[in-house]
Amino acid sequence: GALFAFKGLLGLYPGKYTAQPYYMMVQQYNNIESRDLWEYKLALTSEEVDRLAMHAWEMGGAEFPYYFLSKNCSYQLMPALEAVLRRDIYPSSPPITAPLDTLQAVTASPGLIAGVRYRPSHSTVMRSRRSLLSPDERRAAEALMLGATEEGDRLLAALPPERQALALDSAQDYVLYKEGYSPDVPERVRSLERTILTRRAKLDS
């Protein structure tokens, strides 16, 4: 840990540009790492989008020293955008650059932001759904997500269908949160998901 921080502060890690499908990055940050996301849609023309794609291709093999506090991912977005827009939107080489600094520079550029969208993380959605459950519904969800099927079914039977659906959704949320987004989901987890989803599919809610 200390060596990792030391090397990052001194720029001893190589920084690189990579192109990843957007949905994969959303999956990683939003679901696997449970980060809430705010998307800022840029009002780029088709010509500017083409320039951005060409710039990303051009920079594909480039490397630069990566500094945790200054020349980081947040900072490196600015030269790319400036190359596309053909105007300055960020002061050069600030001593410290945080994601908020980059965001403020972009939002301060007239006409650059076309819209903002909030994407709650899976854990945020899970907590929100769980807060809607009564104590009995919470016990039903906990039984199912722990694999206590008979106990879960008994508790579900006492609930109306729409509340059963909410308890089952909450149980499924927890299973996904713990292990369901892993690329190598063990059969134990798949079996648990099947149990929950089979019961959920029988409900109309």
Short mmCIF file of C-alpha atoms in Angstrom, two decimals:
data_model
loop_
_atom_site.label_atom_id
_atom_site.label_comp_id
_atom_site.label_asym_id
_atom_site.label_seq_id
_atom_site.Cartn_x
_atom_site.Cartn_y
_atom_site.Cartn_z
CA GLY A 1 0.00 0.00 0.00
CA ALA A 2 2.68 2.52 0.93
CA LEU A 3 4.75 1.68 -2.17
CA PHE A 4 1.66 2.01 -4.38
CA ALA A 5 0.96 5.51 -3.02
CA PHE A 6 4.63 6.53 -3.20
CA LYS A 7 4.95 5.56 -6.85
CA GLY A 8 1.64 7.22 -7.71
CA LEU A 9 2.63 10.50 -6.10
CA LEU A 10 5.94 10.56 -8.00
CA GLY A 11 4.50 9.68 -11.41
CA LEU A 12 6.17 6.27 -11.59
CA TYR A 13 3.14 4.56 -13.13
CA PRO A 14 2.53 4.79 -16.89
CA GLY A 15 -0.74 6.40 -17.95
CA LYS A 16 -2.44 5.19 -21.13
CA TYR A 17 -5.52 5.93 -23.19
CA THR A 18 -7.81 2.96 -23.72
CA ALA A 19 -11.13 2.55 -25.53
CA GLN A 20 -13.75 0.53 -23.65
CA PRO A 21 -17.45 -0.01 -24.42
CA TYR A 22 -19.38 2.47 -22.31
CA TYR A 23 -21.82 -0.11 -20.95
CA MET A 24 -18.88 -2.12 -19.58
CA MET A 25 -17.55 0.89 -17.69
CA VAL A 26 -21.02 1.60 -16.30
CA GLN A 27 -21.25 -2.03 -15.19
CA GLN A 28 -17.87 -1.81 -13.48
CA TYR A 29 -18.40 1.47 -11.65
CA ASN A 30 -22.16 1.34 -11.07
CA ASN A 31 -22.65 -2.31 -10.15
CA ILE A 32 -19.36 -4.04 -9.36
CA GLU A 33 -17.80 -1.11 -7.46
CA SER A 34 -21.17 0.31 -6.28
CA ARG A 35 -20.46 3.90 -7.28
CA ASP A 36 -23.24 6.39 -7.90
CA LEU A 37 -22.69 8.01 -11.30
CA TRP A 38 -23.63 11.35 -12.80
CA GLU A 39 -23.46 11.43 -16.59
CA TYR A 40 -22.81 14.76 -18.29
CA LYS A 41 -23.82 14.57 -21.92
CA LEU A 42 -21.62 16.75 -24.12
CA ALA A 43 -23.19 18.84 -26.87
CA LEU A 44 -20.70 17.80 -29.55
CA THR A 45 -21.39 18.09 -33.25
CA SER A 46 -20.96 15.02 -35.47
CA GLU A 47 -17.71 16.55 -36.72
CA GLU A 48 -16.44 16.94 -33.15
CA VAL A 49 -17.42 13.36 -32.31
CA ASP A 50 -15.40 12.19 -35.33
CA ARG A 51 -12.43 14.28 -34.17
CA LEU A 52 -12.69 12.78 -30.68
CA ALA A 53 -12.68 9.25 -32.12
CA MET A 54 -9.67 10.06 -34.30
CA HIS A 55 -7.85 11.65 -31.37
CA ALA A 56 -8.51 8.59 -29.18
CA TRP A 57 -7.18 6.35 -31.96
CA GLU A 58 -4.13 8.59 -32.36
CA MET A 59 -3.39 8.50 -28.63
CA GLY A 60 -3.90 4.74 -28.35
CA GLY A 61 -0.19 3.94 -28.11
CA ALA A 62 0.87 6.98 -26.09
CA GLU A 63 2.11 6.80 -22.51
CA PHE A 64 2.58 9.57 -19.96
CA PRO A 65 3.66 9.68 -16.29
CA TYR A 66 0.59 9.21 -14.11
CA TYR A 67 0.45 11.38 -10.99
CA PHE A 68 -2.31 10.70 -8.46
CA LEU A 69 -2.78 14.37 -7.54
CA SER A 70 -2.16 16.25 -10.78
CA LYS A 71 -1.65 14.55 -14.17
CA ASN A 72 -4.32 11.93 -13.49
CA CYS A 73 -7.34 10.59 -15.41
CA SER A 74 -9.35 13.71 -14.64
CA TYR A 75 -6.66 16.00 -15.97
CA GLN A 76 -6.04 13.94 -19.12
CA LEU A 77 -9.63 14.41 -20.25
CA MET A 78 -9.01 18.11 -20.79
CA PRO A 79 -6.38 17.94 -23.58
CA ALA A 80 -8.62 15.49 -25.43
CA LEU A 81 -11.63 17.79 -25.20
CA GLU A 82 -9.56 20.84 -26.12
CA ALA A 83 -8.24 19.05 -29.20
CA VAL A 84 -11.83 18.26 -30.21
CA LEU A 85 -13.31 21.69 -29.44
CA ARG A 86 -10.25 23.62 -30.63
CA ARG A 87 -10.39 25.99 -27.68
CA ASP A 88 -8.96 26.16 -24.16
CA ILE A 89 -11.27 25.09 -21.35
CA TYR A 90 -8.78 24.34 -18.57
CA PRO A 91 -5.79 26.18 -17.06
CA SER A 92 -2.52 24.48 -17.92
CA SER A 93 -0.73 22.26 -15.40
CA PRO A 94 -2.50 23.07 -12.11
CA PRO A 95 -0.66 21.75 -9.02
CA ILE A 96 -3.62 19.54 -8.00
CA THR A 97 -6.41 18.21 -10.21
CA ALA A 98 -9.46 16.47 -8.80
CA PRO A 99 -12.46 15.16 -10.76
CA LEU A 100 -14.49 18.10 -9.43
CA ASP A 101 -12.02 20.53 -11.02
CA THR A 102 -12.49 18.94 -14.42
CA LEU A 103 -16.25 18.89 -14.00
CA GLN A 104 -16.32 22.56 -13.07
CA ALA A 105 -14.20 23.44 -16.10
CA VAL A 106 -16.53 21.55 -18.43
CA THR A 107 -19.74 22.95 -16.95
CA ALA A 108 -18.28 26.47 -17.07
CA SER A 109 -17.68 26.16 -20.83
CA PRO A 110 -20.72 27.76 -22.55
CA GLY A 111 -22.95 25.33 -24.42
CA LEU A 112 -20.81 22.26 -23.75
CA ILE A 113 -23.25 20.40 -21.45
CA ALA A 114 -26.41 19.09 -23.12
CA GLY A 115 -27.86 17.24 -20.14
CA VAL A 116 -27.18 15.50 -16.82
CA ARG A 117 -28.33 12.03 -15.76
CA TYR A 118 -28.00 10.37 -12.37
CA ARG A 119 -27.34 6.63 -12.29
CA PRO A 120 -27.76 5.25 -8.75
CA SER A 121 -25.43 2.37 -7.95
CA HIS A 122 -26.76 -1.09 -7.31
CA SER A 123 -26.10 -0.71 -3.58
CA THR A 124 -28.07 2.57 -3.51
CA VAL A 125 -31.04 0.91 -5.23
CA MET A 126 -30.75 -2.06 -2.89
CA ARG A 127 -30.82 0.10 0.23
CA SER A 128 -33.73 2.12 -1.13
CA ARG A 129 -35.82 -1.00 -1.76
CA ARG A 130 -34.90 -2.49 1.59
CA SER A 131 -36.09 0.67 3.38
CA LEU A 132 -39.60 0.03 1.99
CA LEU A 133 -39.89 -3.39 3.64
CA SER A 134 -41.77 -4.11 6.85
CA PRO A 135 -40.03 -6.28 9.49
CA ASP A 136 -41.87 -9.42 8.26
CA GLU A 137 -41.02 -8.66 4.63
CA ARG A 138 -37.41 -8.08 5.56
CA ARG A 139 -37.26 -11.44 7.33
CA ALA A 140 -38.70 -13.14 4.23
CA ALA A 141 -36.11 -11.47 1.99
CA GLU A 142 -33.26 -12.38 4.34
CA ALA A 143 -34.36 -16.02 4.51
CA LEU A 144 -34.44 -16.31 0.72
CA MET A 145 -31.14 -14.57 0.14
CA LEU A 146 -29.48 -16.87 2.69
CA GLY A 147 -30.92 -19.99 1.05
CA ALA A 148 -33.46 -20.81 3.77
CA THR A 149 -36.13 -21.57 1.16
CA GLU A 150 -38.75 -23.21 3.39
CA GLU A 151 -38.61 -20.38 5.90
CA GLY A 152 -38.74 -17.81 3.11
CA ASP A 153 -41.75 -19.46 1.48
CA ARG A 154 -43.57 -19.60 4.81
CA LEU A 155 -43.01 -15.90 5.42
CA LEU A 156 -43.92 -14.98 1.85
CA ALA A 157 -47.21 -16.87 2.03
CA ALA A 158 -48.48 -14.42 4.65
CA LEU A 159 -47.89 -11.43 2.34
CA PRO A 160 -50.06 -10.05 -0.49
CA PRO A 161 -48.58 -10.59 -4.00
CA GLU A 162 -47.32 -7.02 -4.45
CA ARG A 163 -45.42 -7.18 -1.16
CA GLN A 164 -44.07 -10.63 -2.01
CA ALA A 165 -42.67 -9.08 -5.18
CA LEU A 166 -40.92 -6.34 -3.22
CA ALA A 167 -39.39 -8.84 -0.79
CA LEU A 168 -38.19 -11.05 -3.65
CA ASP A 169 -36.71 -8.07 -5.49
CA SER A 170 -34.87 -7.09 -2.33
CA ALA A 171 -33.49 -10.61 -1.94
CA GLN A 172 -32.32 -10.63 -5.56
CA ASP A 173 -30.69 -7.23 -5.11
CA TYR A 174 -28.63 -8.59 -2.23
CA VAL A 175 -27.52 -11.71 -4.10
CA LEU A 176 -26.36 -9.57 -7.03
CA TYR A 177 -24.60 -7.18 -4.69
CA LYS A 178 -22.67 -9.94 -2.93
CA GLU A 179 -21.64 -12.11 -5.87
CA GLY A 180 -24.01 -11.94 -8.83
CA TYR A 181 -21.96 -9.47 -10.90
CA SER A 182 -18.85 -11.61 -10.75
CA PRO A 183 -17.78 -13.03 -14.14
CA ASP A 184 -17.36 -16.46 -12.50
CA VAL A 185 -20.51 -16.89 -10.46
CA PRO A 186 -20.39 -20.15 -8.46
CA GLU A 187 -23.22 -22.65 -8.90
CA ARG A 188 -24.35 -22.03 -5.33
CA VAL A 189 -25.15 -18.42 -6.25
CA ARG A 190 -26.81 -19.38 -9.53
CA SER A 191 -29.03 -21.85 -7.66
CA LEU A 192 -29.95 -19.14 -5.16
CA GLU A 193 -30.84 -16.75 -7.99
CA ARG A 194 -32.97 -19.37 -9.72
CA THR A 195 -34.91 -19.97 -6.51
CA ILE A 196 -35.67 -16.27 -6.10
CA LEU A 197 -36.36 -15.52 -9.76
CA THR A 198 -38.66 -18.53 -10.19
CA ARG A 199 -40.85 -17.27 -7.37
CA ARG A 200 -40.71 -13.73 -8.69
CA ALA A 201 -41.79 -14.84 -12.19
CA LYS A 202 -45.00 -16.35 -10.79
CA LEU A 203 -46.16 -12.93 -9.57
CA ASP A 204 -47.83 -10.31 -11.75
CA SER A 205 -46.43 -7.32 -9.82
#
